[in-house]
Amino acid sequence: MAKRFLTALCALLLLAAPALAEVTVERAEGEAYFPDEKNWVYHFSYAYPRLTGDDYTTALINDTYEMALDEMVQLVLPMFANSPDMRFDGKNEVTHDFTVTCNNGKLLSILQTKLQSRGGAGDILTLEPLTFDVSGMYAGESLTLRGVTLILGGADPEKIEELEPEDAPALAHIIDGSSGEMAQALLPRLYAEFQSLQADGVIQDQWTFQDFEDECSPANNFYADDNGNLVFFFPPMMLSSPSFDVPAFAFTPQELDGILADLWE
């Protein structure tokens, strides 16, 4: 992996930006039984992020997770509990939790874990990341890979759609590019890591390159960290021993710009 570095320009941009306060994230916890607590087929225990405050940005982010919770409680799990195909051993545990991976006043990145235990049918583990703009032109909305990269690279969140390459030469290719092109540029590097992990037995050997493309899209499987990196990961269910402790690969925004530049050469 390329060496970590920050260009002088990026450093100046970051230093010039005003310090922004982290948002306050609390845990909304609970549990529910389906079809009922006495004769349950599904037991759902959960923790979801909930931001404090009464501003519009807070409301939008909270709505994202409240709608996801409502969907599980009012639609998905009642349907599962009443479907013979989804009963398995009759005692199914579903657990949702989350980790805050970046909270820097500009971005809030949440990595949600989802575990469904199905008895003899085996467990299903899923990671679902979302990164939100909390101070810019898309405040309250989840951002694309390109948007997150630009903000982590020092771009003003209020002006990320107005940037020209000359405004930030260290991010020029990201500015001119798209999330899809970034993902295309990253695929060969991540696939090389994937093959190495297959050779070491960490990833199941039946997964093909087509499976990798279908399940490991860098445009979706990423989050931001508090060190200013974009972190890409492989899905838990591809591991020989499925776990939320997945292989992950961090890149600075400037490294991603260089990788995209290589694609265009």
CSV table of C-alpha atoms in Angstrom, one decimal:
chain,number,residue,atom,x,y,z
A,1,MET,CA,0.0,0.0,0.0
A,2,ALA,CA,1.2,3.4,-0.8
A,3,LYS,CA,2.8,5.5,1.9
A,4,ARG,CA,0.6,7.9,3.8
A,5,PHE,CA,1.2,11.5,3.1
A,6,LEU,CA,-0.4,14.9,3.1
A,7,THR,CA,0.5,17.6,0.6
A,8,ALA,CA,1.4,21.1,1.8
A,9,LEU,CA,-1.6,22.4,0.0
A,10,CYS,CA,-4.0,20.0,1.8
A,11,ALA,CA,-2.4,20.9,5.1
A,12,LEU,CA,-3.0,24.6,4.5
A,13,LEU,CA,-6.6,23.9,3.6
A,14,LEU,CA,-7.1,22.0,6.7
A,15,LEU,CA,-5.4,24.5,8.9
A,16,ALA,CA,-7.4,27.3,7.4
A,17,ALA,CA,-10.7,25.6,8.1
A,18,PRO,CA,-12.5,26.6,11.3
A,19,ALA,CA,-12.6,23.9,14.0
A,20,LEU,CA,-16.0,22.2,14.0
A,21,ALA,CA,-17.6,20.5,17.0
A,22,GLU,CA,-18.4,16.8,16.9
A,23,VAL,CA,-22.1,15.9,16.9
A,24,THR,CA,-23.4,14.1,20.0
A,25,VAL,CA,-24.4,10.5,19.3
A,26,GLU,CA,-26.4,8.4,21.8
A,27,ARG,CA,-27.4,4.8,21.7
A,28,ALA,CA,-31.1,4.0,21.1
A,29,GLU,CA,-31.5,0.5,22.5
A,30,GLY,CA,-34.4,-1.9,22.7
A,31,GLU,CA,-35.8,-5.3,21.9
A,32,ALA,CA,-38.9,-6.8,20.4
A,33,TYR,CA,-40.4,-10.3,19.9
A,34,PHE,CA,-42.3,-11.7,17.0
A,35,PRO,CA,-45.1,-12.8,16.7
A,36,ASP,CA,-45.2,-12.2,20.5
A,37,GLU,CA,-43.0,-12.4,23.6
A,38,LYS,CA,-44.5,-15.7,24.8
A,39,ASN,CA,-44.4,-17.7,21.6
A,40,TRP,CA,-41.6,-15.9,19.8
A,41,VAL,CA,-40.0,-17.0,16.6
A,42,TYR,CA,-37.8,-13.9,16.2
A,43,HIS,CA,-36.1,-12.0,19.0
A,44,PHE,CA,-34.8,-8.6,17.8
A,45,SER,CA,-32.3,-6.7,20.0
A,46,TYR,CA,-30.9,-3.5,18.6
A,47,ALA,CA,-28.8,-0.4,19.2
A,48,TYR,CA,-29.1,2.5,16.7
A,49,PRO,CA,-27.4,5.9,16.6
A,50,ARG,CA,-29.5,8.8,17.7
A,51,LEU,CA,-28.2,12.4,17.5
A,52,THR,CA,-29.1,15.0,20.1
A,53,GLY,CA,-30.4,18.4,19.1
A,54,ASP,CA,-33.4,19.9,17.4
A,55,ASP,CA,-31.8,21.1,14.1
A,56,TYR,CA,-32.8,20.0,10.6
A,57,THR,CA,-29.5,18.1,10.1
A,58,THR,CA,-30.0,16.1,13.3
A,59,ALA,CA,-33.6,15.3,12.3
A,60,LEU,CA,-32.6,14.0,8.8
A,61,ILE,CA,-29.9,11.7,10.2
A,62,ASN,CA,-32.2,10.4,13.0
A,63,ASP,CA,-35.0,9.8,10.4
A,64,THR,CA,-32.6,7.6,8.4
A,65,TYR,CA,-32.2,5.2,11.3
A,66,GLU,CA,-35.7,5.5,12.6
A,67,MET,CA,-37.1,4.5,9.2
A,68,ALA,CA,-34.7,1.5,9.1
A,69,LEU,CA,-35.9,0.5,12.6
A,70,ASP,CA,-39.5,0.9,11.7
A,71,GLU,CA,-39.0,-1.3,8.6
A,72,MET,CA,-37.5,-4.1,10.7
A,73,VAL,CA,-40.2,-3.9,13.4
A,74,GLN,CA,-43.3,-3.3,11.3
A,75,LEU,CA,-42.5,-5.2,8.1
A,76,VAL,CA,-39.4,-7.4,7.9
A,77,LEU,CA,-39.5,-9.4,11.1
A,78,PRO,CA,-43.3,-9.8,11.3
A,79,MET,CA,-43.1,-11.2,7.7
A,80,PHE,CA,-40.2,-13.5,8.7
A,81,ALA,CA,-42.1,-14.8,11.8
A,82,ASN,CA,-45.1,-15.7,9.7
A,83,SER,CA,-43.2,-17.4,6.9
A,84,PRO,CA,-42.6,-21.1,7.1
A,85,ASP,CA,-39.4,-20.7,5.0
A,86,MET,CA,-38.0,-18.3,7.5
A,87,ARG,CA,-38.7,-20.1,10.8
A,88,PHE,CA,-35.6,-22.3,10.7
A,89,ASP,CA,-35.3,-23.8,14.2
A,90,GLY,CA,-38.1,-21.6,15.6
A,91,LYS,CA,-35.8,-19.5,17.7
A,92,ASN,CA,-34.1,-16.8,15.6
A,93,GLU,CA,-32.0,-14.0,17.1
A,94,VAL,CA,-31.5,-10.8,15.2
A,95,THR,CA,-29.0,-8.2,16.6
A,96,HIS,CA,-28.2,-4.8,15.2
A,97,ASP,CA,-25.5,-2.6,16.6
A,98,PHE,CA,-23.2,0.2,15.4
A,99,THR,CA,-19.9,1.9,15.7
A,100,VAL,CA,-19.1,5.6,15.1
A,101,THR,CA,-15.9,5.5,12.9
A,102,CYS,CA,-15.6,9.2,12.2
A,103,ASN,CA,-17.1,12.3,14.0
A,104,ASN,CA,-15.1,15.4,13.1
A,105,GLY,CA,-17.7,18.1,12.8
A,106,LYS,CA,-17.8,17.8,9.0
A,107,LEU,CA,-18.6,14.1,8.6
A,108,LEU,CA,-20.3,11.5,10.7
A,109,SER,CA,-19.5,7.9,9.6
A,110,ILE,CA,-21.5,5.0,11.1
A,111,LEU,CA,-20.8,1.3,10.6
A,112,GLN,CA,-23.8,-0.8,11.4
A,113,THR,CA,-23.5,-4.5,12.2
A,114,LYS,CA,-26.4,-6.9,11.6
A,115,LEU,CA,-26.4,-10.5,12.8
A,116,GLN,CA,-29.1,-13.0,12.2
A,117,SER,CA,-28.6,-16.3,14.1
A,118,ARG,CA,-30.6,-19.1,12.4
A,119,GLY,CA,-29.8,-22.1,14.5
A,120,GLY,CA,-28.6,-25.0,12.3
A,121,ALA,CA,-29.0,-22.9,9.2
A,122,GLY,CA,-26.0,-20.8,10.2
A,123,ASP,CA,-25.6,-17.1,10.9
A,124,ILE,CA,-25.8,-14.2,8.5
A,125,LEU,CA,-23.5,-11.2,9.2
A,126,THR,CA,-23.7,-7.9,7.4
A,127,LEU,CA,-21.9,-4.6,7.6
A,128,GLU,CA,-23.7,-1.5,6.4
A,129,PRO,CA,-21.8,1.8,6.4
A,130,LEU,CA,-23.2,5.3,5.9
A,131,THR,CA,-21.3,8.6,6.0
A,132,PHE,CA,-23.3,11.8,6.5
A,133,ASP,CA,-22.5,15.4,5.8
A,134,VAL,CA,-23.1,17.3,9.0
A,135,SER,CA,-21.9,20.9,8.1
A,136,GLY,CA,-22.1,21.4,4.3
A,137,MET,CA,-24.4,21.7,1.4
A,138,TYR,CA,-25.7,18.2,1.9
A,139,ALA,CA,-26.1,18.4,5.7
A,140,GLY,CA,-28.1,15.5,7.0
A,141,GLU,CA,-27.7,13.4,3.8
A,142,SER,CA,-25.4,10.4,3.2
A,143,LEU,CA,-22.5,11.1,0.9
A,144,THR,CA,-21.0,9.3,-2.1
A,145,LEU,CA,-17.4,8.0,-2.1
A,146,ARG,CA,-16.4,11.1,-4.1
A,147,GLY,CA,-18.0,13.5,-1.7
A,148,VAL,CA,-16.5,11.9,1.4
A,149,THR,CA,-13.1,11.8,-0.2
A,150,LEU,CA,-13.2,15.5,-1.0
A,151,ILE,CA,-14.3,16.6,2.4
A,152,LEU,CA,-11.7,14.4,4.1
A,153,GLY,CA,-9.1,15.9,1.8
A,154,GLY,CA,-9.9,19.4,3.1
A,155,ALA,CA,-12.5,20.7,0.7
A,156,ASP,CA,-15.1,23.0,2.1
A,157,PRO,CA,-18.3,21.0,2.6
A,158,GLU,CA,-20.3,24.0,1.4
A,159,LYS,CA,-18.5,24.1,-2.0
A,160,ILE,CA,-17.7,20.5,-3.0
A,161,GLU,CA,-19.8,20.7,-6.1
A,162,GLU,CA,-18.1,24.0,-7.2
A,163,LEU,CA,-14.5,22.9,-7.0
A,164,GLU,CA,-12.2,23.1,-10.0
A,165,PRO,CA,-9.0,21.0,-10.2
A,166,GLU,CA,-6.9,24.0,-9.8
A,167,ASP,CA,-8.5,24.7,-6.4
A,168,ALA,CA,-6.9,21.6,-4.9
A,169,PRO,CA,-4.3,20.0,-7.2
A,170,ALA,CA,-3.8,17.1,-4.7
A,171,LEU,CA,-7.4,16.2,-5.3
A,172,ALA,CA,-7.7,17.2,-9.0
A,173,HIS,CA,-8.6,13.8,-10.3
A,174,ILE,CA,-11.2,13.2,-7.6
A,175,ILE,CA,-12.7,16.6,-8.5
A,176,ASP,CA,-12.9,15.7,-12.1
A,177,GLY,CA,-13.9,12.1,-11.5
A,178,SER,CA,-16.9,10.2,-10.1
A,179,SER,CA,-17.5,7.6,-7.4
A,180,GLY,CA,-17.9,4.9,-10.1
A,181,GLU,CA,-14.5,5.8,-11.6
A,182,MET,CA,-12.9,5.7,-8.2
A,183,ALA,CA,-14.4,2.3,-7.5
A,184,GLN,CA,-13.1,1.1,-10.9
A,185,ALA,CA,-9.6,2.3,-10.1
A,186,LEU,CA,-9.6,0.6,-6.7
A,187,LEU,CA,-10.9,-2.8,-7.9
A,188,PRO,CA,-7.5,-4.2,-9.1
A,189,ARG,CA,-5.8,-3.3,-5.9
A,190,LEU,CA,-8.5,-4.7,-3.7
A,191,TYR,CA,-8.8,-7.8,-5.7
A,192,ALA,CA,-5.1,-8.5,-5.3
A,193,GLU,CA,-5.6,-8.3,-1.5
A,194,PHE,CA,-8.7,-10.5,-1.9
A,195,GLN,CA,-6.6,-13.2,-3.8
A,196,SER,CA,-3.9,-13.0,-1.2
A,197,LEU,CA,-6.4,-13.6,1.6
A,198,GLN,CA,-7.9,-16.5,-0.4
A,199,ALA,CA,-4.5,-18.1,-0.7
A,200,ASP,CA,-4.0,-17.7,3.1
A,201,GLY,CA,-7.4,-19.3,3.8
A,202,VAL,CA,-8.9,-16.2,5.3
A,203,ILE,CA,-11.5,-15.8,2.5
A,204,GLN,CA,-13.4,-18.9,1.2
A,205,ASP,CA,-11.9,-20.2,-2.0
A,206,GLN,CA,-15.1,-20.7,-3.9
A,207,TRP,CA,-15.6,-16.9,-4.4
A,208,THR,CA,-14.9,-15.9,-8.0
A,209,PHE,CA,-13.8,-12.5,-9.4
A,210,GLN,CA,-17.5,-12.0,-10.5
A,211,ASP,CA,-18.5,-12.6,-6.9
A,212,PHE,CA,-15.9,-10.1,-5.8
A,213,GLU,CA,-17.2,-7.5,-8.2
A,214,ASP,CA,-20.8,-8.1,-7.1
A,215,GLU,CA,-20.2,-8.1,-3.3
A,216,CYS,CA,-17.1,-5.9,-2.8
A,217,SER,CA,-18.0,-2.6,-4.5
A,218,PRO,CA,-15.7,0.1,-3.2
A,219,ALA,CA,-18.5,2.6,-4.0
A,220,ASN,CA,-20.6,1.0,-1.2
A,221,ASN,CA,-18.2,-0.9,1.1
A,222,PHE,CA,-16.4,2.0,2.7
A,223,TYR,CA,-16.4,4.3,5.7
A,224,ALA,CA,-14.4,7.3,7.0
A,225,ASP,CA,-12.1,7.1,10.0
A,226,ASP,CA,-11.0,9.7,12.5
A,227,ASN,CA,-7.5,9.6,11.0
A,228,GLY,CA,-8.8,11.1,7.7
A,229,ASN,CA,-8.8,7.9,5.8
A,230,LEU,CA,-11.3,6.1,3.5
A,231,VAL,CA,-11.5,2.5,4.7
A,232,PHE,CA,-12.6,-0.3,2.4
A,233,PHE,CA,-13.6,-3.7,3.6
A,234,PHE,CA,-14.7,-7.2,2.5
A,235,PRO,CA,-18.1,-8.6,3.5
A,236,PRO,CA,-18.1,-10.8,6.7
A,237,MET,CA,-19.9,-13.7,4.8
A,238,MET,CA,-16.9,-14.1,2.4
A,239,LEU,CA,-14.6,-15.0,5.3
A,240,SER,CA,-13.8,-18.7,6.0
A,241,SER,CA,-15.0,-17.9,9.5
A,242,PRO,CA,-17.6,-15.2,9.1
A,243,SER,CA,-16.9,-12.3,11.6
A,244,PHE,CA,-17.3,-8.6,11.9
A,245,ASP,CA,-13.6,-8.4,12.3
A,246,VAL,CA,-13.2,-8.1,8.5
A,247,PRO,CA,-10.1,-7.3,6.4
A,248,ALA,CA,-10.0,-3.5,5.9
A,249,PHE,CA,-7.7,-1.3,3.8
A,250,ALA,CA,-7.2,2.5,4.5
A,251,PHE,CA,-6.3,5.1,1.9
A,252,THR,CA,-5.8,8.8,2.3
A,253,PRO,CA,-7.7,11.1,-0.1
A,254,GLN,CA,-4.4,11.9,-1.8
A,255,GLU,CA,-3.6,8.2,-2.3
A,256,LEU,CA,-7.0,7.8,-3.9
A,257,ASP,CA,-6.4,10.7,-6.2
A,258,GLY,CA,-3.1,9.0,-7.3
A,259,ILE,CA,-4.9,5.7,-7.9
A,260,LEU,CA,-7.5,7.4,-10.0
A,261,ALA,CA,-4.7,9.2,-11.9
A,262,ASP,CA,-3.1,5.8,-12.7
A,263,LEU,CA,-6.4,4.7,-14.2
A,264,TRP,CA,-6.5,7.6,-16.6
A,265,GLU,CA,-2.9,7.3,-17.8
